[in-house]
Tab-separated table of N, CA and C in Angstrom:
chain	number	residue	atom	x	y	z
A	1	MET	N	0.751	-1.236	0.067
A	1	MET	CA	0.039	0.017	-0.031
A	1	MET	C	0.840	1.239	-0.061
A	2	ASP	N	0.231	2.085	-0.634
A	2	ASP	CA	1.011	3.418	-0.588
A	2	ASP	C	0.861	4.233	0.692
A	3	LYS	N	1.921	4.855	1.232
A	3	LYS	CA	1.875	5.546	2.476
A	3	LYS	C	1.595	6.989	2.276
A	4	LYS	N	0.679	7.624	3.088
A	4	LYS	CA	0.438	8.924	2.942
A	4	LYS	C	1.588	9.990	3.368
A	5	GLU	N	1.745	11.081	2.790
A	5	GLU	CA	2.817	11.868	3.183
A	5	GLU	C	2.178	12.437	4.686
A	6	THR	N	3.267	12.581	5.515
A	6	THR	CA	2.897	13.064	6.806
A	6	THR	C	2.864	14.582	7.089
A	7	ASP	N	3.302	15.331	5.934
A	7	ASP	CA	3.363	16.713	5.957
A	7	ASP	C	2.091	17.221	5.525
A	8	GLU	N	1.012	17.442	6.448
A	8	GLU	CA	-0.253	17.816	5.978
A	8	GLU	C	-0.696	18.950	6.893
A	9	ASN	N	0.040	19.970	7.217
A	9	ASN	CA	-0.357	21.132	7.986
A	9	ASN	C	-0.936	22.175	6.950
A	10	THR	N	-1.934	21.847	6.217
A	10	THR	CA	-2.372	23.037	5.262
A	10	THR	C	-3.305	24.010	6.013
A	11	GLU	N	-2.824	25.145	5.734
A	11	GLU	CA	-3.463	26.257	6.341
A	11	GLU	C	-4.432	26.869	5.305
A	12	PHE	N	-5.545	27.571	5.910
A	12	PHE	CA	-6.686	28.111	5.018
A	12	PHE	C	-6.132	29.359	4.338
A	13	ILE	N	-5.602	30.366	5.024
A	13	ILE	CA	-5.189	31.518	4.398
A	13	ILE	C	-3.731	31.735	4.733
A	14	LYS	N	-2.890	32.153	3.636
A	14	LYS	CA	-1.463	32.439	3.749
A	14	LYS	C	-1.087	33.885	3.659
A	15	ASP	N	-0.536	34.446	4.483
A	15	ASP	CA	-0.119	35.835	4.348
A	15	ASP	C	0.758	36.013	3.134
A	16	GLU	N	0.887	37.196	2.580
A	16	GLU	CA	1.497	37.461	1.248
A	16	GLU	C	2.944	37.211	1.308
A	17	ASN	N	3.601	37.598	2.339
A	17	ASN	CA	5.081	37.389	2.298
A	17	ASN	C	5.467	36.230	3.165
A	18	GLU	N	4.761	35.138	3.480
A	18	GLU	CA	5.212	33.999	4.097
A	18	GLU	C	5.665	32.979	3.116
A	19	PRO	N	6.791	32.287	3.347
A	19	PRO	CA	7.209	31.295	2.339
A	19	PRO	C	6.706	30.045	2.473
A	20	LYS	N	5.376	29.880	2.721
A	20	LYS	CA	4.786	28.459	2.963
A	20	LYS	C	4.432	27.935	1.609
A	21	ARG	N	4.092	26.721	1.640
A	21	ARG	CA	3.702	26.110	0.284
A	21	ARG	C	2.238	25.380	0.607
A	22	ASN	N	1.830	25.117	1.804
A	22	ASN	CA	0.579	24.348	2.117
A	22	ASN	C	-0.436	25.363	2.476
A	23	TYR	N	-1.159	25.898	1.481
A	23	TYR	CA	-2.248	26.796	1.786
A	23	TYR	C	-3.299	26.734	0.839
A	24	ILE	N	-4.527	27.230	1.214
A	24	ILE	CA	-5.528	27.196	0.189
A	24	ILE	C	-5.798	28.411	-0.541
A	25	PHE	N	-5.763	29.632	0.356
A	25	PHE	CA	-6.005	30.868	-0.200
A	25	PHE	C	-4.676	31.833	0.216
A	26	GLN	N	-4.497	32.754	-0.638
A	26	GLN	CA	-3.420	33.712	-0.277
A	26	GLN	C	-4.135	35.096	0.144
A	27	ASN	N	-3.610	35.651	1.042
A	27	ASN	CA	-4.208	36.945	1.570
A	27	ASN	C	-3.748	38.114	0.879
A	28	ASN	N	-4.340	38.335	-0.557
A	28	ASN	CA	-3.993	39.405	-1.210
A	28	ASN	C	-5.389	40.015	-1.792
A	29	SER	N	-5.111	41.120	-2.693
A	29	SER	CA	-6.304	41.842	-3.301
A	29	SER	C	-7.032	40.817	-4.242
A	30	ILE	N	-6.408	40.065	-5.028
A	30	ILE	CA	-6.928	39.027	-6.000
A	30	ILE	C	-7.868	38.172	-5.468
A	31	THR	N	-7.433	37.434	-4.222
A	31	THR	CA	-8.339	36.650	-3.613
A	31	THR	C	-9.499	37.282	-3.043
A	32	LYS	N	-9.476	38.567	-2.619
A	32	LYS	CA	-10.547	39.283	-2.030
A	32	LYS	C	-11.579	39.592	-2.988
A	33	ILE	N	-11.058	40.126	-4.162
A	33	ILE	CA	-11.903	40.565	-5.400
A	33	ILE	C	-12.579	39.314	-5.918
A	34	ALA	N	-11.877	38.166	-5.954
A	34	ALA	CA	-12.631	36.901	-6.531
A	34	ALA	C	-13.718	36.419	-5.595
A	35	THR	N	-13.494	36.464	-4.281
A	35	THR	CA	-14.486	36.176	-3.333
A	35	THR	C	-15.648	37.101	-3.351
A	36	ILE	N	-15.502	38.246	-3.487
A	36	ILE	CA	-16.716	39.252	-3.642
A	36	ILE	C	-17.498	38.852	-4.954
A	37	ILE	N	-16.832	38.498	-6.026
A	37	ILE	CA	-17.373	38.282	-7.334
A	37	ILE	C	-18.300	36.944	-7.075
A	38	VAL	N	-17.575	35.973	-6.437
A	38	VAL	CA	-18.257	34.624	-6.350
A	38	VAL	C	-19.563	34.665	-5.496
A	39	VAL	N	-19.419	35.456	-4.234
A	39	VAL	CA	-20.590	35.717	-3.439
A	39	VAL	C	-21.603	36.456	-4.126
A	40	ALA	N	-21.278	37.510	-4.924
A	40	ALA	CA	-22.301	38.285	-5.543
A	40	ALA	C	-23.010	37.313	-6.505
A	41	PHE	N	-22.429	36.538	-7.328
A	41	PHE	CA	-22.962	35.635	-8.287
A	41	PHE	C	-23.865	34.621	-7.608
A	42	LEU	N	-23.452	34.196	-6.628
A	42	LEU	CA	-24.355	33.198	-5.740
A	42	LEU	C	-25.576	33.882	-5.280
A	43	ILE	N	-25.411	35.165	-4.835
A	43	ILE	CA	-26.604	35.940	-4.305
A	43	ILE	C	-27.555	36.155	-5.532
A	44	LEU	N	-26.982	36.574	-6.654
A	44	LEU	CA	-27.897	36.572	-7.934
A	44	LEU	C	-28.551	35.298	-8.203
A	45	ILE	N	-27.961	34.243	-8.120
A	45	ILE	CA	-28.632	32.978	-8.402
A	45	ILE	C	-29.663	32.833	-7.490
A	46	ILE	N	-29.492	32.868	-6.250
A	46	ILE	CA	-30.617	32.700	-5.238
A	46	ILE	C	-31.687	33.594	-5.398
A	47	ILE	N	-31.406	34.924	-5.733
A	47	ILE	CA	-32.650	35.748	-6.040
A	47	ILE	C	-33.270	35.486	-7.305
A	48	GLY	N	-32.743	34.960	-8.351
A	48	GLY	CA	-33.264	34.458	-9.549
A	48	GLY	C	-34.148	33.177	-9.190
A	49	LEU	N	-33.624	32.326	-8.388
A	49	LEU	CA	-34.349	31.128	-8.099
A	49	LEU	C	-35.670	31.468	-7.235
A	50	VAL	N	-35.570	32.407	-6.264
A	50	VAL	CA	-36.820	32.768	-5.605
A	50	VAL	C	-37.768	33.611	-6.429
A	51	ALA	N	-37.263	34.534	-7.349
A	51	ALA	CA	-38.057	35.209	-8.102
A	51	ALA	C	-38.688	34.385	-9.148
A	52	SER	N	-38.202	33.282	-9.690
A	52	SER	CA	-38.788	32.621	-10.653
A	52	SER	C	-39.702	31.483	-10.036
A	53	GLY	N	-39.500	31.075	-8.785
A	53	GLY	CA	-40.192	30.229	-7.870
A	53	GLY	C	-41.464	30.925	-7.536
A	54	THR	N	-41.543	32.147	-7.145
A	54	THR	CA	-42.673	32.787	-6.739
A	54	THR	C	-43.558	33.291	-8.022
A	55	SER	N	-42.994	33.639	-9.114
A	55	SER	CA	-43.777	33.910	-10.184
A	55	SER	C	-44.320	32.605	-10.759
A	56	PHE	N	-43.689	31.473	-10.681
A	56	PHE	CA	-44.187	30.326	-11.231
A	56	PHE	C	-45.458	29.772	-10.378
A	57	PHE	N	-45.213	29.776	-9.087
A	57	PHE	CA	-46.430	29.137	-8.383
A	57	PHE	C	-47.501	30.164	-8.142
A	58	SER	N	-47.402	31.502	-8.454
A	58	SER	CA	-48.356	32.479	-8.115
A	58	SER	C	-49.130	32.876	-9.318
A	59	SER	N	-49.217	31.974	-10.356
A	59	SER	CA	-49.761	32.236	-11.700
A	59	SER	C	-51.280	31.958	-11.448
A	60	ASP	N	-52.258	32.808	-11.918
A	60	ASP	CA	-53.485	32.694	-11.769
A	60	ASP	C	-54.084	31.993	-13.024
A	61	LEU	N	-54.465	30.697	-12.840
A	61	LEU	CA	-54.866	29.931	-14.049
A	61	LEU	C	-56.325	30.022	-14.126
C-alpha cells in the first residue's frame, strides 16, 4: 500500500510574504476580489431562483 505523506499542515489563508507552500488561499487583493465576485454571483442565483419560483407558483390559471 502507498503511504500518505505526513506533512499535511495545510493552512486556510497564507499571508502574502510568508514562504509557505501548504495553503488554500493567499491573503491578497486578487483573492478578496474573487471572493466578492463569487458571493455576488451566488446571491444573484438565489434571487433568481426565488423570483422564478414565486412567479411560477403564483400564476392565476
